[in-house]
PDB file of C-alpha atoms in Angstrom:
ATOM      1  CA  UNK A  20     212.526  57.411 -31.544  1.00  0.00           C
ATOM      2  CA  UNK A  21     211.913  55.601 -34.793  1.00  0.00           C
ATOM      3  CA  UNK A  22     208.207  56.366 -34.909  1.00  0.00           C
ATOM      4  CA  UNK A  23     206.840  59.666 -33.645  1.00  0.00           C
ATOM      5  CA  UNK A  24     203.216  59.917 -32.583  1.00  0.00           C
ATOM      6  CA  UNK A  25     201.581  63.114 -31.533  1.00  0.00           C
ATOM      7  CA  UNK A  26     199.123  61.335 -29.280  1.00  0.00           C
ATOM      8  CA  UNK A  27     199.202  58.299 -27.077  1.00  0.00           C
ATOM      9  CA  UNK A  28     197.118  55.591 -28.784  1.00  0.00           C
ATOM     10  CA  UNK A  29     194.269  55.669 -26.283  1.00  0.00           C
ATOM     11  CA  UNK A  30     192.269  53.247 -28.432  1.00  0.00           C
ATOM     12  CA  UNK A  31     195.048  50.627 -28.247  1.00  0.00           C
ATOM     13  CA  UNK A  32     195.879  49.987 -24.585  1.00  0.00           C
ATOM     14  CA  UNK A  33     197.964  46.889 -25.506  1.00  0.00           C
ATOM     15  CA  UNK A  34     198.029  45.335 -22.017  1.00  0.00           C
ATOM     16  CA  UNK A  35     200.945  43.093 -21.122  1.00  0.00           C
ATOM     17  CA  UNK A  36     200.883  40.172 -18.763  1.00  0.00           C
ATOM     18  CA  UNK A  37     202.657  40.826 -15.494  1.00  0.00           C
ATOM     19  CA  UNK A  38     202.552  38.820 -12.275  1.00  0.00           C
ATOM     20  CA  UNK A  39     200.661  39.794  -9.171  1.00  0.00           C
ATOM     21  CA  UNK A  40     202.990  41.832  -6.931  1.00  0.00           C
ATOM     22  CA  UNK A  41     204.939  39.754  -4.468  1.00  0.00           C
ATOM     23  CA  UNK A  42     208.047  40.257  -2.404  1.00  0.00           C
ATOM     24  CA  UNK A  43     211.195  39.424  -4.291  1.00  0.00           C
ATOM     25  CA  UNK A  44     213.084  36.371  -3.107  1.00  0.00           C
ATOM     26  CA  UNK A  45     215.004  37.539  -0.096  1.00  0.00           C
ATOM     27  CA  UNK A  46     218.724  37.823  -0.903  1.00  0.00           C
ATOM     28  CA  UNK A  47     220.931  35.367   0.866  1.00  0.00           C
ATOM     29  CA  UNK A  48     224.388  36.062   2.210  1.00  0.00           C
ATOM     30  CA  UNK A  49     227.064  34.304   4.177  1.00  0.00           C
ATOM     31  CA  UNK A  50     227.902  35.678   7.597  1.00  0.00           C
ATOM     32  CA  UNK A  51     231.148  34.735   9.339  1.00  0.00           C
ATOM     33  CA  UNK A  52     231.064  34.962  13.111  1.00  0.00           C
ATOM     34  CA  UNK A  53     234.665  35.401  14.200  1.00  0.00           C
ATOM     35  CA  UNK A  54     233.951  34.879  17.901  1.00  0.00           C
ATOM     36  CA  UNK A  55     232.250  31.548  17.349  1.00  0.00           C
ATOM     37  CA  UNK A  56     234.546  28.784  16.206  1.00  0.00           C
ATOM     38  CA  UNK A  57     234.026  25.156  15.366  1.00  0.00           C
ATOM     39  CA  UNK A  58     236.410  22.755  17.057  1.00  0.00           C
ATOM     40  CA  UNK A  59     238.291  20.465  14.682  1.00  0.00           C
ATOM     41  CA  UNK A  60     240.626  17.547  15.332  1.00  0.00           C
ATOM     42  CA  UNK A  61     244.147  17.971  16.658  1.00  0.00           C
ATOM     43  CA  UNK A  62     243.234  21.150  18.522  1.00  0.00           C
ATOM     44  CA  UNK A  63     242.391  23.110  15.440  1.00  0.00           C
ATOM     45  CA  UNK A  64     239.305  25.300  14.984  1.00  0.00           C
ATOM     46  CA  UNK A  65     237.718  27.468  12.341  1.00  0.00           C
ATOM     47  CA  UNK A  66     235.240  30.368  12.273  1.00  0.00           C
ATOM     48  CA  UNK A  67     231.624  29.369  11.889  1.00  0.00           C
ATOM     49  CA  UNK A  68     230.008  30.563   8.688  1.00  0.00           C
ATOM     50  CA  UNK A  69     226.215  30.487   8.460  1.00  0.00           C
ATOM     51  CA  UNK A  70     223.840  31.343   5.681  1.00  0.00           C
ATOM     52  CA  UNK A  71     221.525  34.165   6.639  1.00  0.00           C
ATOM     53  CA  UNK A  72     218.634  35.854   4.913  1.00  0.00           C
ATOM     54  CA  UNK A  73     218.940  39.611   4.720  1.00  0.00           C
ATOM     55  CA  UNK A  74     215.450  41.128   4.362  1.00  0.00           C
ATOM     56  CA  UNK A  75     214.949  43.477   1.442  1.00  0.00           C
ATOM     57  CA  UNK A  76     212.631  46.307   2.357  1.00  0.00           C
ATOM     58  CA  UNK A  77     210.205  47.384  -0.361  1.00  0.00           C
ATOM     59  CA  UNK A  78     209.990  51.170  -0.458  1.00  0.00           C
ATOM     60  CA  UNK A  79     206.523  52.484   0.324  1.00  0.00           C
ATOM     61  CA  UNK A  80     206.729  55.261  -2.286  1.00  0.00           C
ATOM     62  CA  UNK A  81     207.398  52.782  -5.085  1.00  0.00           C
ATOM     63  CA  UNK A  82     204.449  50.659  -4.001  1.00  0.00           C
ATOM     64  CA  UNK A  83     202.179  53.691  -3.549  1.00  0.00           C
ATOM     65  CA  UNK A  84     202.915  54.791  -7.124  1.00  0.00           C
ATOM     66  CA  UNK A  85     201.681  51.466  -8.475  1.00  0.00           C
ATOM     67  CA  UNK A  86     198.726  51.326  -6.084  1.00  0.00           C
ATOM     68  CA  UNK A  87     197.479  54.747  -7.184  1.00  0.00           C
ATOM     69  CA  UNK A  88     195.976  53.258 -10.344  1.00  0.00           C
ATOM     70  CA  UNK A  89     193.554  50.791  -8.727  1.00  0.00           C
ATOM     71  CA  UNK A  90     192.916  53.471  -6.088  1.00  0.00           C
ATOM     72  CA  UNK A  91     191.784  55.922  -8.786  1.00  0.00           C
ATOM     73  CA  UNK A  92     189.436  53.415 -10.412  1.00  0.00           C
ATOM     74  CA  UNK A  93     188.111  52.360  -7.014  1.00  0.00           C
ATOM     75  CA  UNK A  94     187.333  55.979  -6.112  1.00  0.00           C
ATOM     76  CA  UNK A  95     185.253  56.349  -9.268  1.00  0.00           C
ATOM     77  CA  UNK A  96     183.368  53.098  -8.777  1.00  0.00           C
ATOM     78  CA  UNK A  97     182.429  53.802  -5.146  1.00  0.00           C
ATOM     79  CA  UNK A  98     181.169  57.285  -6.038  1.00  0.00           C
ATOM     80  CA  UNK A  99     177.378  57.857  -5.932  1.00  0.00           C
ATOM     81  CA  UNK A 100     177.246  57.900  -9.743  1.00  0.00           C
ATOM     82  CA  UNK A 101     178.464  54.294  -9.948  1.00  0.00           C
ATOM     83  CA  UNK A 102     177.719  52.556  -6.652  1.00  0.00           C
ATOM     84  CA  UNK A 103     174.737  50.230  -6.428  1.00  0.00           C
ATOM     85  CA  UNK A 104     175.000  48.555  -9.819  1.00  0.00           C
ATOM     86  CA  UNK A 105     176.055  44.917  -9.662  1.00  0.00           C
ATOM     87  CA  UNK A 106     178.806  45.117 -12.286  1.00  0.00           C
ATOM     88  CA  UNK A 107     180.108  48.399 -10.896  1.00  0.00           C
ATOM     89  CA  UNK A 108     180.222  46.998  -7.367  1.00  0.00           C
ATOM     90  CA  UNK A 109     182.094  43.948  -8.681  1.00  0.00           C
ATOM     91  CA  UNK A 110     184.681  46.188 -10.347  1.00  0.00           C
ATOM     92  CA  UNK A 111     185.003  48.268  -7.187  1.00  0.00           C
ATOM     93  CA  UNK A 112     185.784  45.081  -5.255  1.00  0.00           C
ATOM     94  CA  UNK A 113     188.327  44.023  -7.881  1.00  0.00           C
ATOM     95  CA  UNK A 114     190.156  47.335  -7.680  1.00  0.00           C
ATOM     96  CA  UNK A 115     190.030  47.247  -3.895  1.00  0.00           C
ATOM     97  CA  UNK A 116     191.537  43.752  -3.943  1.00  0.00           C
ATOM     98  CA  UNK A 117     194.398  45.077  -6.056  1.00  0.00           C
ATOM     99  CA  UNK A 118     194.983  47.897  -3.583  1.00  0.00           C
ATOM    100  CA  UNK A 119     195.027  45.324  -0.776  1.00  0.00           C
ATOM    101  CA  UNK A 120     197.547  43.262  -2.741  1.00  0.00           C
ATOM    102  CA  UNK A 121     199.963  46.198  -2.701  1.00  0.00           C
ATOM    103  CA  UNK A 122     199.211  46.951   0.930  1.00  0.00           C
ATOM    104  CA  UNK A 123     200.205  43.385   1.742  1.00  0.00           C
ATOM    105  CA  UNK A 124     203.760  44.164   0.631  1.00  0.00           C
ATOM    106  CA  UNK A 125     204.178  46.684   3.419  1.00  0.00           C
ATOM    107  CA  UNK A 126     205.591  46.030   6.853  1.00  0.00           C
ATOM    108  CA  UNK A 127     203.464  47.278   9.782  1.00  0.00           C
ATOM    109  CA  UNK A 128     205.773  50.276  10.185  1.00  0.00           C
ATOM    110  CA  UNK A 129     205.394  51.189   6.495  1.00  0.00           C
ATOM    111  CA  UNK A 130     201.655  50.739   6.092  1.00  0.00           C
ATOM    112  CA  UNK A 131     200.602  54.170   7.351  1.00  0.00           C
ATOM    113  CA  UNK A 132     203.068  55.982   5.071  1.00  0.00           C
ATOM    114  CA  UNK A 133     202.052  53.828   2.114  1.00  0.00           C
ATOM    115  CA  UNK A 134     198.350  54.495   2.662  1.00  0.00           C
ATOM    116  CA  UNK A 135     198.939  58.220   3.112  1.00  0.00           C
ATOM    117  CA  UNK A 136     200.972  58.531  -0.088  1.00  0.00           C
ATOM    118  CA  UNK A 137     198.532  56.434  -2.125  1.00  0.00           C
ATOM    119  CA  UNK A 138     195.461  58.315  -0.909  1.00  0.00           C
ATOM    120  CA  UNK A 139     197.055  61.744  -1.181  1.00  0.00           C
ATOM    121  CA  UNK A 140     198.292  61.093  -4.715  1.00  0.00           C
ATOM    122  CA  UNK A 141     194.956  59.726  -5.923  1.00  0.00           C
ATOM    123  CA  UNK A 142     192.940  62.481  -4.250  1.00  0.00           C
ATOM    124  CA  UNK A 143     195.256  65.104  -5.764  1.00  0.00           C
ATOM    125  CA  UNK A 144     194.681  63.669  -9.254  1.00  0.00           C
ATOM    126  CA  UNK A 145     190.924  63.668  -8.780  1.00  0.00           C
ATOM    127  CA  UNK A 146     191.069  67.243  -7.478  1.00  0.00           C
ATOM    128  CA  UNK A 147     192.635  68.327 -10.783  1.00  0.00           C
ATOM    129  CA  UNK A 148     189.788  66.613 -12.637  1.00  0.00           C
ATOM    130  CA  UNK A 149     187.075  68.125 -10.477  1.00  0.00           C
ATOM    131  CA  UNK A 150     184.608  70.148 -12.532  1.00  0.00           C
ATOM    132  CA  UNK A 151     183.654  73.065 -10.352  1.00  0.00           C
ATOM    133  CA  UNK A 152     180.945  74.098 -12.801  1.00  0.00           C
ATOM    134  CA  UNK A 153     178.821  71.060 -11.915  1.00  0.00           C
ATOM    135  CA  UNK A 154     176.463  71.767  -9.023  1.00  0.00           C
ATOM    136  CA  UNK A 155     177.190  73.733  -5.901  1.00  0.00           C
ATOM    137  CA  UNK A 156     179.889  71.401  -4.627  1.00  0.00           C
ATOM    138  CA  UNK A 157     181.501  70.527  -7.921  1.00  0.00           C
ATOM    139  CA  UNK A 158     181.592  67.152  -9.639  1.00  0.00           C
ATOM    140  CA  UNK A 159     183.384  65.308 -12.382  1.00  0.00           C
ATOM    141  CA  UNK A 160     182.855  64.275 -15.958  1.00  0.00           C
ATOM    142  CA  UNK A 161     183.399  60.538 -15.550  1.00  0.00           C
ATOM    143  CA  UNK A 162     184.444  59.925 -19.166  1.00  0.00           C
ATOM    144  CA  UNK A 163     187.166  62.559 -18.921  1.00  0.00           C
ATOM    145  CA  UNK A 164     188.312  61.086 -15.610  1.00  0.00           C
ATOM    146  CA  UNK A 165     188.652  57.675 -17.243  1.00  0.00           C
ATOM    147  CA  UNK A 166     190.381  59.115 -20.314  1.00  0.00           C
ATOM    148  CA  UNK A 167     192.998  60.918 -18.216  1.00  0.00           C
ATOM    149  CA  UNK A 168     193.600  57.858 -16.040  1.00  0.00           C
ATOM    150  CA  UNK A 169     194.132  55.649 -19.091  1.00  0.00           C
ATOM    151  CA  UNK A 170     196.494  58.194 -20.628  1.00  0.00           C
ATOM    152  CA  UNK A 171     198.439  58.389 -17.375  1.00  0.00           C
ATOM    153  CA  UNK A 172     198.673  54.590 -17.281  1.00  0.00           C
ATOM    154  CA  UNK A 173     200.051  54.478 -20.816  1.00  0.00           C
ATOM    155  CA  UNK A 174     202.547  57.256 -20.161  1.00  0.00           C
ATOM    156  CA  UNK A 175     203.765  55.640 -16.936  1.00  0.00           C
ATOM    157  CA  UNK A 176     203.972  52.202 -18.562  1.00  0.00           C
ATOM    158  CA  UNK A 177     206.130  53.673 -21.326  1.00  0.00           C
ATOM    159  CA  UNK A 178     208.818  54.947 -18.952  1.00  0.00           C
ATOM    160  CA  UNK A 179     208.607  52.724 -15.868  1.00  0.00           C
ATOM    161  CA  UNK A 180     211.657  50.587 -15.226  1.00  0.00           C
ATOM    162  CA  UNK A 181     209.451  47.743 -14.010  1.00  0.00           C
ATOM    163  CA  UNK A 182     205.893  46.566 -14.571  1.00  0.00           C
ATOM    164  CA  UNK A 183     203.426  48.869 -12.819  1.00  0.00           C
ATOM    165  CA  UNK A 184     200.191  46.880 -13.117  1.00  0.00           C
ATOM    166  CA  UNK A 185     199.116  43.479 -11.926  1.00  0.00           C
ATOM    167  CA  UNK A 186     197.478  41.034 -14.302  1.00  0.00           C
ATOM    168  CA  UNK A 187     194.206  41.278 -12.371  1.00  0.00           C
ATOM    169  CA  UNK A 188     194.266  45.055 -12.553  1.00  0.00           C
ATOM    170  CA  UNK A 189     194.948  45.058 -16.286  1.00  0.00           C
ATOM    171  CA  UNK A 190     192.073  42.648 -16.808  1.00  0.00           C
ATOM    172  CA  UNK A 191     189.636  44.841 -14.849  1.00  0.00           C
ATOM    173  CA  UNK A 192     190.889  48.070 -16.470  1.00  0.00           C
ATOM    174  CA  UNK A 193     190.533  46.509 -19.923  1.00  0.00           C
ATOM    175  CA  UNK A 194     186.937  45.602 -19.081  1.00  0.00           C
ATOM    176  CA  UNK A 195     186.260  49.225 -18.145  1.00  0.00           C
ATOM    177  CA  UNK A 196     187.929  50.458 -21.329  1.00  0.00           C
ATOM    178  CA  UNK A 197     185.974  48.080 -23.564  1.00  0.00           C
ATOM    179  CA  UNK A 198     182.705  48.950 -21.833  1.00  0.00           C
ATOM    180  CA  UNK A 199     183.263  52.682 -22.303  1.00  0.00           C
ATOM    181  CA  UNK A 200     184.158  52.351 -25.958  1.00  0.00           C
ATOM    182  CA  UNK A 201     181.163  50.102 -26.617  1.00  0.00           C
ATOM    183  CA  UNK A 202     178.627  52.423 -24.976  1.00  0.00           C
ATOM    184  CA  UNK A 203     180.229  55.859 -25.288  1.00  0.00           C
ATOM    185  CA  UNK A 204     182.756  55.520 -28.098  1.00  0.00           C
ATOM    186  CA  UNK A 205     181.953  58.790 -29.868  1.00  0.00           C
ATOM    187  CA  UNK A 206     181.854  60.810 -26.650  1.00  0.00           C
ATOM    188  CA  UNK A 207     185.062  59.207 -25.472  1.00  0.00           C
ATOM    189  CA  UNK A 208     186.819  60.061 -28.735  1.00  0.00           C
ATOM    190  CA  UNK A 209     185.578  63.658 -28.503  1.00  0.00           C
ATOM    191  CA  UNK A 210     186.959  63.979 -24.973  1.00  0.00           C
ATOM    192  CA  UNK A 211     190.397  62.584 -25.771  1.00  0.00           C
ATOM    193  CA  UNK A 212     192.000  65.891 -26.922  1.00  0.00           C
ATOM    194  CA  UNK A 213     191.000  67.615 -23.684  1.00  0.00           C
ATOM    195  CA  UNK A 214     192.309  64.629 -21.714  1.00  0.00           C
ATOM    196  CA  UNK A 215     195.705  65.087 -23.378  1.00  0.00           C
ATOM    197  CA  UNK A 216     195.673  68.732 -22.298  1.00  0.00           C
ATOM    198  CA  UNK A 217     194.774  67.730 -18.748  1.00  0.00           C
ATOM    199  CA  UNK A 218     197.487  65.086 -18.377  1.00  0.00           C
ATOM    200  CA  UNK A 219     200.402  67.535 -17.783  1.00  0.00           C
ATOM    201  CA  UNK A 220     198.456  69.095 -14.890  1.00  0.00           C
ATOM    202  CA  UNK A 221     197.859  65.674 -13.374  1.00  0.00           C
ATOM    203  CA  UNK A 222     201.534  64.719 -13.648  1.00  0.00           C
ATOM    204  CA  UNK A 223     202.586  68.047 -12.141  1.00  0.00           C
ATOM    205  CA  UNK A 224     200.245  67.503  -9.204  1.00  0.00           C
ATOM    206  CA  UNK A 225     201.599  64.000  -8.615  1.00  0.00           C
ATOM    207  CA  UNK A 226     205.162  65.302  -8.650  1.00  0.00           C
ATOM    208  CA  UNK A 227     204.168  68.006  -6.182  1.00  0.00           C
ATOM    209  CA  UNK A 228     203.137  65.126  -3.902  1.00  0.00           C
ATOM    210  CA  UNK A 229     206.617  63.614  -4.261  1.00  0.00           C
ATOM    211  CA  UNK A 230     205.409  60.814  -6.544  1.00  0.00           C
ATOM    212  CA  UNK A 231     206.536  59.829 -10.051  1.00  0.00           C
ATOM    213  CA  UNK A 232     209.505  62.179  -9.923  1.00  0.00           C
ATOM    214  CA  UNK A 233     211.166  59.927 -12.512  1.00  0.00           C
ATOM    215  CA  UNK A 234     208.331  60.367 -15.023  1.00  0.00           C
ATOM    216  CA  UNK A 235     209.010  62.741 -17.957  1.00  0.00           C
ATOM    217  CA  UNK A 236     206.621  65.642 -18.322  1.00  0.00           C
ATOM    218  CA  UNK A 237     203.960  65.101 -20.955  1.00  0.00           C
ATOM    219  CA  UNK A 238     203.562  67.711 -23.663  1.00  0.00           C
ATOM    220  CA  UNK A 239     201.435  65.733 -26.098  1.00  0.00           C
ATOM    221  CA  UNK A 240     204.341  64.913 -28.394  1.00  0.00           C
ATOM    222  CA  UNK A 241     206.598  61.902 -28.148  1.00  0.00           C
ATOM    223  CA  UNK A 242     210.152  63.114 -27.695  1.00  0.00           C
TER     224      UNK A 242
END
């Protein structure tokens, strides 16, 4: 790489505009039916060729990988620490709408697998971030949770072959990022080094779930 950075620039998310997920245009093909012939003049005939649409099935794992990000934010914003505030509830609805957008790409036979993979991956990430020293049942340090999620987003965006985030999601995530830096900038900066240390554990847990197997391991240094 021409420029080596030891840390992902957490302070510079640099969102890019991408469209809301939608099914690709279905590929068209020409099908020749040999047993069906069109009669022509003078006793001649020819095979009938018709244009058909061959459906392209979107793989549920690919969609679940993208949906994990709004799912993670949604889980934070519906937690007792965040629920009940008007702005927080609005963000929770926005992230839920993004999850529903991905779910809408699934066929009925795929939906259960998609939902299972998305939920399992997100819950596994949050389990890594669980602070078992907080209370009897454990808890989380919300700023560290956000820092790790943003780092994961940046790392995934760097290596993904296609856009992973919808425009609506990027807009909502940027609002969260700006809000955190405005109110908790110093604390957020202090947490960033520990978030970098936590990111490899999160990626390893996701891969153990069979997700993001294409994603390079993160060691804190750009290779």
